[in-house]
PDB file of C-alpha atoms in Angstrom:
ATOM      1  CA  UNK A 282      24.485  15.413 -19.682  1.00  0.00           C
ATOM      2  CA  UNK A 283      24.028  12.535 -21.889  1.00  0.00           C
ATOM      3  CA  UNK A 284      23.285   9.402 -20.683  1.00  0.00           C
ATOM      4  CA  UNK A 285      22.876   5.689 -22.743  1.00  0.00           C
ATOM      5  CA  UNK A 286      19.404   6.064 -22.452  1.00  0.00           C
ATOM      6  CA  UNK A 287      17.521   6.178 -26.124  1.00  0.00           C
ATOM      7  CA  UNK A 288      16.582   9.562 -25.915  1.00  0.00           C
ATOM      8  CA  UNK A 289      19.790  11.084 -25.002  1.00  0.00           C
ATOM      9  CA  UNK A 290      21.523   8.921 -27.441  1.00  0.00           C
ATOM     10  CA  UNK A 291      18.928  10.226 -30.050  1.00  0.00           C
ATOM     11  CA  UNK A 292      19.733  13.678 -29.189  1.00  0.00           C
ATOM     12  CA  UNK A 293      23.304  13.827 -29.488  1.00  0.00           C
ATOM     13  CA  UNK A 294      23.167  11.771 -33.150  1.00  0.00           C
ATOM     14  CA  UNK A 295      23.706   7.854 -32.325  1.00  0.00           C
ATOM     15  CA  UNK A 296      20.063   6.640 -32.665  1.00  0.00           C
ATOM     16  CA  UNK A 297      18.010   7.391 -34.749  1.00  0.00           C
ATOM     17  CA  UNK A 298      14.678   7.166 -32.223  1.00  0.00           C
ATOM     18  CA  UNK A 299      14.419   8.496 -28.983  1.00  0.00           C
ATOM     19  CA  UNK A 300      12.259   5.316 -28.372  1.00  0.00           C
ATOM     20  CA  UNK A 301      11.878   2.405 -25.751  1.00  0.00           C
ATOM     21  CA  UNK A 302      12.028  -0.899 -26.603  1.00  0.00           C
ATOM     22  CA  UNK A 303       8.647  -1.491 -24.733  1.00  0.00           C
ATOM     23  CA  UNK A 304       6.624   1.060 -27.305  1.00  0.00           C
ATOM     24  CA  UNK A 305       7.128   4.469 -25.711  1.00  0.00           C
ATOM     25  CA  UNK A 306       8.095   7.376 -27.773  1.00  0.00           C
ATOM     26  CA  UNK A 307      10.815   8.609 -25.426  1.00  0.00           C
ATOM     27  CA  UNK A 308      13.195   6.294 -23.415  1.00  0.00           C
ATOM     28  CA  UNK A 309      14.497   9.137 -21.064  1.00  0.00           C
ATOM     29  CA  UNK A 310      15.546   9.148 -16.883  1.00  0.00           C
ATOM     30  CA  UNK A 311      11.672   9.485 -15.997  1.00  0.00           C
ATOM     31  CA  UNK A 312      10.475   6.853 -18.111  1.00  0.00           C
ATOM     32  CA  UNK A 313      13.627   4.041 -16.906  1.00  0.00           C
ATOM     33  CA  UNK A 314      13.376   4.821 -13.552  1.00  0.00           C
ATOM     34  CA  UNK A 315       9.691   5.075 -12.989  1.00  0.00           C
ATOM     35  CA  UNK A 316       6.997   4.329 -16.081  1.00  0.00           C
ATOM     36  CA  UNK A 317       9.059   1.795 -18.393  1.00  0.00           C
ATOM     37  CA  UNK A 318       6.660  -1.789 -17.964  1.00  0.00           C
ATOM     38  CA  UNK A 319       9.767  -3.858 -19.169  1.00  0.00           C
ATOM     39  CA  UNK A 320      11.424  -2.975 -15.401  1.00  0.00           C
ATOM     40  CA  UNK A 321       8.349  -3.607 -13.324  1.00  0.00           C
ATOM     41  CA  UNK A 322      10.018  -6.288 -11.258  1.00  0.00           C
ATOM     42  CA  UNK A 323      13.023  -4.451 -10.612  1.00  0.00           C
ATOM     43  CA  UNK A 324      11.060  -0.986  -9.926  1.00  0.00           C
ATOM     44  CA  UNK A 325       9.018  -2.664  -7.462  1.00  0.00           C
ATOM     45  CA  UNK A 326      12.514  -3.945  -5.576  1.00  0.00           C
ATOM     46  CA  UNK A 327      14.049  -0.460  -5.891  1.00  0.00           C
ATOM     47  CA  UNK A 328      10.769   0.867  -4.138  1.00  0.00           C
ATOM     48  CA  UNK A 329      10.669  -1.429  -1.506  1.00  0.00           C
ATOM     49  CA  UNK A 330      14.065  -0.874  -0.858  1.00  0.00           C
ATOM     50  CA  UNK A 331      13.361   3.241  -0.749  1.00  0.00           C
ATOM     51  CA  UNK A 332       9.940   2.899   0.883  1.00  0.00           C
ATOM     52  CA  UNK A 333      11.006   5.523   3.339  1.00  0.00           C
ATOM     53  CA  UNK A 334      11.486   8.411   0.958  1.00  0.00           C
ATOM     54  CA  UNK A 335       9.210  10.859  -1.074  1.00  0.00           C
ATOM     55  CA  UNK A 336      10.908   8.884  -4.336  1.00  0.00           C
ATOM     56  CA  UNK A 337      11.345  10.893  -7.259  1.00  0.00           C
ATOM     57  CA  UNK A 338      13.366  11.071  -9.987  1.00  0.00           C
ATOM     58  CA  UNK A 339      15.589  14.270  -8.474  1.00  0.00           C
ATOM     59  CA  UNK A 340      16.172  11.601  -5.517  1.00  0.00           C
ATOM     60  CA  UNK A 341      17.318   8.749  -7.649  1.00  0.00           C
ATOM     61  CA  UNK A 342      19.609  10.576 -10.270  1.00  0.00           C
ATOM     62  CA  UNK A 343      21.052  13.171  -7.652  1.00  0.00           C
ATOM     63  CA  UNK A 344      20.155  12.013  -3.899  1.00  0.00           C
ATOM     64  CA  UNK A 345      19.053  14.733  -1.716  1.00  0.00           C
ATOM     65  CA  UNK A 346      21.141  17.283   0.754  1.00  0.00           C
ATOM     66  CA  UNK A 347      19.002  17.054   3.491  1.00  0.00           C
ATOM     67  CA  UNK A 348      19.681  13.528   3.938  1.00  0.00           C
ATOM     68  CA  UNK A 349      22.867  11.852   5.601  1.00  0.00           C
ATOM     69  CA  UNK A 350      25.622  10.628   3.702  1.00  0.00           C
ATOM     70  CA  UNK A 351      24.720   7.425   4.844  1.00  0.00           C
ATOM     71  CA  UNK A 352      20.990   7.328   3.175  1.00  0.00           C
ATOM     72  CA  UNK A 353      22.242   8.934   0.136  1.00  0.00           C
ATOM     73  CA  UNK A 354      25.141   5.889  -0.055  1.00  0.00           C
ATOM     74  CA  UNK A 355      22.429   3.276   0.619  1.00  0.00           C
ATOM     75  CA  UNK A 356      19.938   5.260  -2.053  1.00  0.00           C
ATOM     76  CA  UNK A 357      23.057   5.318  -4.582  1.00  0.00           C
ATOM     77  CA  UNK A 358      23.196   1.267  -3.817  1.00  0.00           C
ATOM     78  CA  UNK A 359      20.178   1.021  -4.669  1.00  0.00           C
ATOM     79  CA  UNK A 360      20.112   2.889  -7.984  1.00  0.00           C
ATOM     80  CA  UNK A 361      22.967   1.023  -8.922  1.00  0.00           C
ATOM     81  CA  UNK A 362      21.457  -2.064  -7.791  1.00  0.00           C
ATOM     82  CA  UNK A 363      18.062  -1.277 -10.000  1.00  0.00           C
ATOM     83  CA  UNK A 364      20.179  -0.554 -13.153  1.00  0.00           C
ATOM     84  CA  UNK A 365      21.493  -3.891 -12.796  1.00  0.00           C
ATOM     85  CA  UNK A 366      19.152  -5.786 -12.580  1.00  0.00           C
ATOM     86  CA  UNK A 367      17.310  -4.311 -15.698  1.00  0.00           C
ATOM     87  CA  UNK A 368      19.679  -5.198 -17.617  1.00  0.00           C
ATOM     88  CA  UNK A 369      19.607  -2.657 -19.846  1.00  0.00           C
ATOM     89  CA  UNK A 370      22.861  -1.253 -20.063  1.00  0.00           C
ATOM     90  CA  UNK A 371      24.494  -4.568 -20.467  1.00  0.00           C
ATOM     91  CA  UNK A 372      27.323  -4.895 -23.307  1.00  0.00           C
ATOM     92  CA  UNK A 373      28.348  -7.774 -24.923  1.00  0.00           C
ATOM     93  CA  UNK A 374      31.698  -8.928 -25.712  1.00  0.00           C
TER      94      UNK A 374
END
């Protein structure tokens, strides 16, 4: 699996540092979704919004079986909504 994310990117040849922007040696899933200061304000959104569930980062990249389709659409949404507003996958034309 390779992702945009620096360390993936740096594994597979296209960067040449598997760093974050914000200092951290390794920009991987567990650092984005849950460690990464520079998304702070949208973590805390994505939390509030999943404040239900044992969040982890199995839960936000893959959802989880025992749930109902439903929660695992609305945890999806949120995801999705949380990669948005970090902005960090934006392109420019």
């Amino acid at each position: 699996m390779c992702s945009s994310l620096n360390s993936d990117l740096h594994r597979v040849n296209i960067k040449p540092s598997p760093a974050c922007s914000c200092g951290h040696p390794v920009e991987d899933s567990i650092h984005y979704f849950l460690q990464c200061a520079l998304h702070n304000e949208a973590r805390e959104i994505l939390f509030s919004k999943l404040e239900s569930y044992a969040i982890s980062i199995e839960l936000l990249l893959a959802g989880d079986g025992d749930l109902s389709f439903q929660q695992n659409k609305d945890i999806f949404e949120s995801v999705q909504s949380y990669i948005r507003n970090t902005l960090r996958f934006r392109t420019f034309n």
